[in-house]
Amino acid sequence: GQQLNQSPQSMFIQEGEDVSMNCTSSSIFNTWLWYKQEPGEGPVLLIALYKAGELTSNGRLTAQFGITRKDSFLNISASIPSDVGIYFCAGQFNTGKLIFGQGTTLQVKP
Amino acid sequence: KAGVTQTPRYLIKTRGQQVTLSCSPISGHRSVSWYQQTPGQGLQFLFEYFSETQRNKGNFPGRFSGRQFSNSRSEMNVSTLELGDSALYLCASSMGQGEREQYFGPGTRLTVT
């Protein structure tokens, strides 16, 4: 089936460090979405990207929609302990169907 | 504005039984999508409903079905449960037209024994 390759699979960083994760696909998407999921909860939408090349920020989070429309990255600056969780990218076709990456597990050491 | 709600939050069923899960979308949202989340397969798309019609469907067997009501609330049903159906079932709602961002509920944790 259709898949997104999300990397890295996991990260263990020191508080204050910057974090970068990305997703690539063989498919072209109309929209890229980035979510964060904490234990026992559903994914929470962080950032939505709608145009190739678009760079969008939400506080310490910055995400970009790749020029080829097949990739996206998410950066977190100056990480804090509450950034801990699993981050998912999702590519959306023009039909609305979402395909998710396998997730990046982030752990932050105070 | 209230978020997406799902009931029940936890469920334990036996192989061969059937189960119905419920999802109430954000007020004003007309599209509801269902996903299955497992450690091995990650988040997999089941189906999407918009204005009571199934608009998209994932690659799941016919034992998985859903429906949407006129108030946009949705249910999904799994018949003849198998052990492999144990998962977190997530519902997401969106406006459905134009704005395509999907907002997730907390999920229903289904355990099949």
PDB file of C-alpha atoms in Angstrom:
ATOM      1  CA  GLY A   1       0.000   0.000   0.000  1.00  0.00           C
ATOM      2  CA  GLN A   2       0.930   3.655  -0.059  1.00  0.00           C
ATOM      3  CA  GLN A   3       3.501   4.584   2.538  1.00  0.00           C
ATOM      4  CA  LEU A   4       5.371   7.542   3.860  1.00  0.00           C
ATOM      5  CA  ASN A   5       8.948   7.135   4.977  1.00  0.00           C
ATOM      6  CA  GLN A   6       9.384   9.097   8.166  1.00  0.00           C
ATOM      7  CA  SER A   7      12.760   9.520   9.831  1.00  0.00           C
ATOM      8  CA  PRO A   8      14.248   9.274  12.276  1.00  0.00           C
ATOM      9  CA  GLN A   9      12.235   6.578  14.028  1.00  0.00           C
ATOM     10  CA  SER A  10      13.231   7.916  17.436  1.00  0.00           C
ATOM     11  CA  MET A  11      15.267  10.684  18.990  1.00  0.00           C
ATOM     12  CA  PHE A  12      16.629  11.178  22.482  1.00  0.00           C
ATOM     13  CA  ILE A  13      17.850  14.721  22.968  1.00  0.00           C
ATOM     14  CA  GLN A  14      18.857  17.184  25.639  1.00  0.00           C
ATOM     15  CA  GLU A  15      16.478  19.943  26.643  1.00  0.00           C
ATOM     16  CA  GLY A  16      17.248  23.085  24.658  1.00  0.00           C
ATOM     17  CA  GLU A  17      18.410  21.262  21.530  1.00  0.00           C
ATOM     18  CA  ASP A  18      16.780  21.671  18.142  1.00  0.00           C
ATOM     19  CA  VAL A  19      15.047  18.715  16.488  1.00  0.00           C
ATOM     20  CA  SER A  20      14.482  17.913  12.838  1.00  0.00           C
ATOM     21  CA  MET A  21      12.404  15.131  11.285  1.00  0.00           C
ATOM     22  CA  ASN A  22      11.192  14.519   7.760  1.00  0.00           C
ATOM     23  CA  CYS A  23       8.900  12.489   5.559  1.00  0.00           C
ATOM     24  CA  THR A  24       9.322  11.380   1.981  1.00  0.00           C
ATOM     25  CA  SER A  25       7.002   9.590  -0.396  1.00  0.00           C
ATOM     26  CA  SER A  26       6.746   8.380  -3.948  1.00  0.00           C
ATOM     27  CA  SER A  27       3.287   9.982  -4.122  1.00  0.00           C
ATOM     28  CA  ILE A  28       2.434  13.622  -4.732  1.00  0.00           C
ATOM     29  CA  PHE A  29       0.262  15.220  -2.073  1.00  0.00           C
ATOM     30  CA  ASN A  30      -2.009  18.259  -2.017  1.00  0.00           C
ATOM     31  CA  THR A  31      -1.536  18.839   1.691  1.00  0.00           C
ATOM     32  CA  TRP A  32       0.945  17.884   4.382  1.00  0.00           C
ATOM     33  CA  LEU A  33      -0.137  17.703   8.002  1.00  0.00           C
ATOM     34  CA  TRP A  34       1.974  17.238  11.111  1.00  0.00           C
ATOM     35  CA  TYR A  35       0.508  15.727  14.284  1.00  0.00           C
ATOM     36  CA  LYS A  36       1.718  14.985  17.791  1.00  0.00           C
ATOM     37  CA  GLN A  37       0.353  12.083  19.827  1.00  0.00           C
ATOM     38  CA  GLU A  38       0.778  11.540  23.547  1.00  0.00           C
ATOM     39  CA  PRO A  39       0.043   8.283  25.376  1.00  0.00           C
ATOM     40  CA  GLY A  40      -3.645   7.469  25.627  1.00  0.00           C
ATOM     41  CA  GLU A  41      -4.682  10.326  23.352  1.00  0.00           C
ATOM     42  CA  GLY A  42      -5.493  10.898  19.720  1.00  0.00           C
ATOM     43  CA  PRO A  43      -3.120  12.814  17.423  1.00  0.00           C
ATOM     44  CA  VAL A  44      -3.245  16.588  17.775  1.00  0.00           C
ATOM     45  CA  LEU A  45      -2.812  18.723  14.662  1.00  0.00           C
ATOM     46  CA  LEU A  46       0.296  20.926  14.871  1.00  0.00           C
ATOM     47  CA  ILE A  47       0.760  22.405  11.406  1.00  0.00           C
ATOM     48  CA  ALA A  48      -0.984  22.176   8.028  1.00  0.00           C
ATOM     49  CA  LEU A  49       0.791  22.961   4.739  1.00  0.00           C
ATOM     50  CA  TYR A  50      -1.084  23.578   1.502  1.00  0.00           C
ATOM     51  CA  LYS A  51       1.378  24.745  -1.154  1.00  0.00           C
ATOM     52  CA  ALA A  52       4.652  23.402  -2.500  1.00  0.00           C
ATOM     53  CA  GLY A  53       7.500  25.385  -0.951  1.00  0.00           C
ATOM     54  CA  GLU A  54       5.327  26.730   1.864  1.00  0.00           C
ATOM     55  CA  LEU A  55       7.111  27.332   5.162  1.00  0.00           C
ATOM     56  CA  THR A  56       4.840  27.648   8.205  1.00  0.00           C
ATOM     57  CA  SER A  57       5.574  28.215  11.886  1.00  0.00           C
ATOM     58  CA  ASN A  58       3.587  27.525  15.018  1.00  0.00           C
ATOM     59  CA  GLY A  59       5.537  28.801  18.001  1.00  0.00           C
ATOM     60  CA  ARG A  60       8.779  26.830  18.199  1.00  0.00           C
ATOM     61  CA  LEU A  61       7.636  24.513  15.400  1.00  0.00           C
ATOM     62  CA  THR A  62       8.433  25.115  11.742  1.00  0.00           C
ATOM     63  CA  ALA A  63       7.383  22.886   8.862  1.00  0.00           C
ATOM     64  CA  GLN A  64       7.902  23.022   5.123  1.00  0.00           C
ATOM     65  CA  PHE A  65       6.073  21.517   2.158  1.00  0.00           C
ATOM     66  CA  GLY A  66       8.689  20.224  -0.276  1.00  0.00           C
ATOM     67  CA  ILE A  67       8.952  21.693  -3.762  1.00  0.00           C
ATOM     68  CA  THR A  68       8.353  18.290  -5.375  1.00  0.00           C
ATOM     69  CA  ARG A  69       5.213  17.837  -3.194  1.00  0.00           C
ATOM     70  CA  LYS A  70       6.614  14.465  -2.157  1.00  0.00           C
ATOM     71  CA  ASP A  71       8.289  15.477   1.072  1.00  0.00           C
ATOM     72  CA  SER A  72       8.018  17.612   4.176  1.00  0.00           C
ATOM     73  CA  PHE A  73      10.049  18.374   7.266  1.00  0.00           C
ATOM     74  CA  LEU A  74       9.312  19.522  10.796  1.00  0.00           C
ATOM     75  CA  ASN A  75      11.741  21.395  13.027  1.00  0.00           C
ATOM     76  CA  ILE A  76      11.342  22.008  16.741  1.00  0.00           C
ATOM     77  CA  SER A  77      13.601  24.654  18.199  1.00  0.00           C
ATOM     78  CA  ALA A  78      14.823  24.829  21.797  1.00  0.00           C
ATOM     79  CA  SER A  79      13.080  21.621  22.878  1.00  0.00           C
ATOM     80  CA  ILE A  80      11.435  21.382  26.298  1.00  0.00           C
ATOM     81  CA  PRO A  81      10.289  18.316  28.279  1.00  0.00           C
ATOM     82  CA  SER A  82       6.640  18.727  27.210  1.00  0.00           C
ATOM     83  CA  ASP A  83       7.687  18.193  23.574  1.00  0.00           C
ATOM     84  CA  VAL A  84       7.911  14.477  24.402  1.00  0.00           C
ATOM     85  CA  GLY A  85       5.588  12.372  22.266  1.00  0.00           C
ATOM     86  CA  ILE A  86       5.236  10.741  18.870  1.00  0.00           C
ATOM     87  CA  TYR A  87       5.215  13.031  15.868  1.00  0.00           C
ATOM     88  CA  PHE A  88       3.447  11.927  12.702  1.00  0.00           C
ATOM     89  CA  CYS A  89       3.515  13.361   9.234  1.00  0.00           C
ATOM     90  CA  ALA A  90       0.514  12.795   6.990  1.00  0.00           C
ATOM     91  CA  GLY A  91       0.166  13.392   3.278  1.00  0.00           C
ATOM     92  CA  GLN A  92      -3.292  14.171   1.974  1.00  0.00           C
ATOM     93  CA  PHE A  93      -4.538  13.486  -1.540  1.00  0.00           C
ATOM     94  CA  ASN A  94      -7.050  15.759  -3.234  1.00  0.00           C
ATOM     95  CA  THR A  95      -9.701  13.153  -2.342  1.00  0.00           C
ATOM     96  CA  GLY A  96      -9.084  13.936   1.332  1.00  0.00           C
ATOM     97  CA  LYS A  97      -7.539  10.554   2.107  1.00  0.00           C
ATOM     98  CA  LEU A  98      -4.639  10.775   4.567  1.00  0.00           C
ATOM     99  CA  ILE A  99      -1.552   8.555   4.538  1.00  0.00           C
ATOM    100  CA  PHE A 100       0.532   8.582   7.714  1.00  0.00           C
ATOM    101  CA  GLY A 101       4.216   8.110   8.368  1.00  0.00           C
ATOM    102  CA  GLN A 102       5.315   5.580  10.967  1.00  0.00           C
ATOM    103  CA  GLY A 103       6.057   8.299  13.509  1.00  0.00           C
ATOM    104  CA  THR A 104       9.101   9.785  15.238  1.00  0.00           C
ATOM    105  CA  THR A 105       9.296   9.169  18.979  1.00  0.00           C
ATOM    106  CA  LEU A 106      10.860  12.120  20.729  1.00  0.00           C
ATOM    107  CA  GLN A 107      12.298  11.964  24.216  1.00  0.00           C
ATOM    108  CA  VAL A 108      13.744  15.033  25.903  1.00  0.00           C
ATOM    109  CA  LYS A 109      16.171  14.816  28.775  1.00  0.00           C
ATOM    110  CA  PRO A 110      15.806  17.726  31.228  1.00  0.00           C
TER     111      PRO A 110
ATOM    112  CA  LYS B   1     -16.040  24.472  20.648  1.00  0.00           C
ATOM    113  CA  ALA B   2     -16.139  20.857  21.799  1.00  0.00           C
ATOM    114  CA  GLY B   3     -13.690  18.492  20.149  1.00  0.00           C
ATOM    115  CA  VAL B   4     -14.282  15.112  18.570  1.00  0.00           C
ATOM    116  CA  THR B   5     -15.721  12.634  21.037  1.00  0.00           C
ATOM    117  CA  GLN B   6     -15.594   8.875  20.819  1.00  0.00           C
ATOM    118  CA  THR B   7     -17.414   6.255  22.842  1.00  0.00           C
ATOM    119  CA  PRO B   8     -16.649   3.995  24.467  1.00  0.00           C
ATOM    120  CA  ARG B   9     -13.020   4.754  25.335  1.00  0.00           C
ATOM    121  CA  TYR B  10     -12.192   1.153  26.166  1.00  0.00           C
ATOM    122  CA  LEU B  11     -13.747  -2.103  25.101  1.00  0.00           C
ATOM    123  CA  ILE B  12     -12.951  -5.772  25.596  1.00  0.00           C
ATOM    124  CA  LYS B  13     -14.567  -8.302  23.284  1.00  0.00           C
ATOM    125  CA  THR B  14     -14.203 -11.976  22.491  1.00  0.00           C
ATOM    126  CA  ARG B  15     -13.232 -13.464  19.135  1.00  0.00           C
ATOM    127  CA  GLY B  16     -16.236 -13.910  16.889  1.00  0.00           C
ATOM    128  CA  GLN B  17     -18.261 -11.135  18.491  1.00  0.00           C
ATOM    129  CA  GLN B  18     -19.147  -7.894  16.798  1.00  0.00           C
ATOM    130  CA  VAL B  19     -18.613  -4.331  18.017  1.00  0.00           C
ATOM    131  CA  THR B  20     -19.942  -0.853  17.264  1.00  0.00           C
ATOM    132  CA  LEU B  21     -17.933   2.288  17.961  1.00  0.00           C
ATOM    133  CA  SER B  22     -19.340   5.790  17.944  1.00  0.00           C
ATOM    134  CA  CYS B  23     -17.905   9.157  16.948  1.00  0.00           C
ATOM    135  CA  SER B  24     -19.355  12.652  17.308  1.00  0.00           C
ATOM    136  CA  PRO B  25     -17.534  15.208  15.148  1.00  0.00           C
ATOM    137  CA  ILE B  26     -16.782  18.829  15.927  1.00  0.00           C
ATOM    138  CA  SER B  27     -19.900  20.935  15.511  1.00  0.00           C
ATOM    139  CA  GLY B  28     -20.233  22.044  11.898  1.00  0.00           C
ATOM    140  CA  HIS B  29     -17.930  19.356  10.543  1.00  0.00           C
ATOM    141  CA  ARG B  30     -19.542  17.139   7.938  1.00  0.00           C
ATOM    142  CA  SER B  31     -16.759  14.674   7.220  1.00  0.00           C
ATOM    143  CA  VAL B  32     -15.767  11.815   9.504  1.00  0.00           C
ATOM    144  CA  SER B  33     -12.832   9.493   8.862  1.00  0.00           C
ATOM    145  CA  TRP B  34     -11.884   6.352  10.742  1.00  0.00           C
ATOM    146  CA  TYR B  35      -8.397   4.993  11.331  1.00  0.00           C
ATOM    147  CA  GLN B  36      -6.935   1.909  12.943  1.00  0.00           C
ATOM    148  CA  GLN B  37      -3.718   2.338  14.914  1.00  0.00           C
ATOM    149  CA  THR B  38      -1.526  -0.625  15.878  1.00  0.00           C
ATOM    150  CA  PRO B  39       2.140  -0.791  16.911  1.00  0.00           C
ATOM    151  CA  GLY B  40       3.013  -2.889  13.880  1.00  0.00           C
ATOM    152  CA  GLN B  41       1.054  -1.152  11.122  1.00  0.00           C
ATOM    153  CA  GLY B  42       0.807   2.375  12.465  1.00  0.00           C
ATOM    154  CA  LEU B  43      -2.148   4.547  11.467  1.00  0.00           C
ATOM    155  CA  GLN B  44      -4.184   2.998   8.682  1.00  0.00           C
ATOM    156  CA  PHE B  45      -7.134   4.620   6.956  1.00  0.00           C
ATOM    157  CA  LEU B  46     -10.404   2.694   7.164  1.00  0.00           C
ATOM    158  CA  PHE B  47     -13.025   4.918   5.497  1.00  0.00           C
ATOM    159  CA  GLU B  48     -14.411   8.423   5.247  1.00  0.00           C
ATOM    160  CA  TYR B  49     -18.007   9.579   5.308  1.00  0.00           C
ATOM    161  CA  PHE B  50     -19.337  12.900   4.093  1.00  0.00           C
ATOM    162  CA  SER B  51     -23.006  13.870   4.188  1.00  0.00           C
ATOM    163  CA  GLU B  52     -24.005  10.285   5.021  1.00  0.00           C
ATOM    164  CA  THR B  53     -22.130   8.823   2.021  1.00  0.00           C
ATOM    165  CA  GLN B  54     -18.917   6.844   2.042  1.00  0.00           C
ATOM    166  CA  ARG B  55     -16.450   8.948   0.084  1.00  0.00           C
ATOM    167  CA  ASN B  56     -13.206   7.012   0.518  1.00  0.00           C
ATOM    168  CA  LYS B  57     -12.328   3.507   1.592  1.00  0.00           C
ATOM    169  CA  GLY B  58      -9.094   1.906   2.745  1.00  0.00           C
ATOM    170  CA  ASN B  59      -7.870  -1.650   2.272  1.00  0.00           C
ATOM    171  CA  PHE B  60      -9.726  -3.427   5.032  1.00  0.00           C
ATOM    172  CA  PRO B  61     -11.938  -6.521   4.772  1.00  0.00           C
ATOM    173  CA  GLY B  62     -15.691  -6.237   4.527  1.00  0.00           C
ATOM    174  CA  ARG B  63     -16.001  -7.067   8.242  1.00  0.00           C
ATOM    175  CA  PHE B  64     -15.258  -3.392   8.800  1.00  0.00           C
ATOM    176  CA  SER B  65     -18.147  -1.123   7.950  1.00  0.00           C
ATOM    177  CA  GLY B  66     -19.431   2.275   8.886  1.00  0.00           C
ATOM    178  CA  ARG B  67     -22.207   4.739   8.491  1.00  0.00           C
ATOM    179  CA  GLN B  68     -22.949   8.376   9.077  1.00  0.00           C
ATOM    180  CA  PHE B  69     -26.150   9.922  10.306  1.00  0.00           C
ATOM    181  CA  SER B  70     -27.843  13.141   9.255  1.00  0.00           C
ATOM    182  CA  ASN B  71     -26.335  14.969  12.260  1.00  0.00           C
ATOM    183  CA  SER B  72     -22.851  13.893  11.026  1.00  0.00           C
ATOM    184  CA  ARG B  73     -22.332  11.463  13.893  1.00  0.00           C
ATOM    185  CA  SER B  74     -20.724   8.260  12.689  1.00  0.00           C
ATOM    186  CA  GLU B  75     -20.487   4.662  13.774  1.00  0.00           C
ATOM    187  CA  MET B  76     -18.153   1.932  12.695  1.00  0.00           C
ATOM    188  CA  ASN B  77     -18.879  -1.754  13.071  1.00  0.00           C
ATOM    189  CA  VAL B  78     -16.539  -4.699  13.089  1.00  0.00           C
ATOM    190  CA  SER B  79     -18.145  -8.114  12.750  1.00  0.00           C
ATOM    191  CA  THR B  80     -16.660 -11.526  13.545  1.00  0.00           C
ATOM    192  CA  LEU B  81     -13.830 -10.049  15.581  1.00  0.00           C
ATOM    193  CA  GLU B  82     -10.343 -11.499  15.256  1.00  0.00           C
ATOM    194  CA  LEU B  83      -7.420 -11.172  17.657  1.00  0.00           C
ATOM    195  CA  GLY B  84      -5.662  -8.961  15.109  1.00  0.00           C
ATOM    196  CA  ASP B  85      -8.458  -6.406  15.343  1.00  0.00           C
ATOM    197  CA  SER B  86      -7.117  -5.312  18.725  1.00  0.00           C
ATOM    198  CA  ALA B  87      -6.128  -1.712  18.160  1.00  0.00           C
ATOM    199  CA  LEU B  88      -6.806   1.922  18.903  1.00  0.00           C
ATOM    200  CA  TYR B  89      -9.622   3.094  16.619  1.00  0.00           C
ATOM    201  CA  LEU B  90      -9.464   6.792  15.903  1.00  0.00           C
ATOM    202  CA  CYS B  91     -12.074   9.029  14.417  1.00  0.00           C
ATOM    203  CA  ALA B  92     -11.227  12.365  12.801  1.00  0.00           C
ATOM    204  CA  SER B  93     -13.541  15.096  11.613  1.00  0.00           C
ATOM    205  CA  SER B  94     -13.124  17.902   9.119  1.00  0.00           C
ATOM    206  CA  MET B  95     -15.296  20.482   7.422  1.00  0.00           C
ATOM    207  CA  GLY B  96     -15.163  18.166   4.421  1.00  0.00           C
ATOM    208  CA  GLN B  97     -15.072  20.769   1.695  1.00  0.00           C
ATOM    209  CA  GLY B  98     -12.350  23.339   1.158  1.00  0.00           C
ATOM    210  CA  GLU B  99     -10.765  23.166   4.590  1.00  0.00           C
ATOM    211  CA  ARG B 100      -9.380  19.626   4.760  1.00  0.00           C
ATOM    212  CA  GLU B 101      -7.612  19.599   8.132  1.00  0.00           C
ATOM    213  CA  GLN B 102      -8.621  16.576  10.173  1.00  0.00           C
ATOM    214  CA  TYR B 103      -9.019  16.724  13.952  1.00  0.00           C
ATOM    215  CA  PHE B 104      -8.834  13.516  15.924  1.00  0.00           C
ATOM    216  CA  GLY B 105     -10.777  12.213  18.876  1.00  0.00           C
ATOM    217  CA  PRO B 106      -9.128  10.354  21.781  1.00  0.00           C
ATOM    218  CA  GLY B 107      -9.843   6.946  20.261  1.00  0.00           C
ATOM    219  CA  THR B 108     -11.458   3.723  21.384  1.00  0.00           C
ATOM    220  CA  ARG B 109      -9.070   1.074  22.659  1.00  0.00           C
ATOM    221  CA  LEU B 110     -10.454  -2.305  21.511  1.00  0.00           C
ATOM    222  CA  THR B 111      -9.014  -5.492  22.942  1.00  0.00           C
ATOM    223  CA  VAL B 112     -10.080  -8.813  21.435  1.00  0.00           C
ATOM    224  CA  THR B 113      -9.436 -11.905  23.550  1.00  0.00           C
TER     225      THR B 113
END
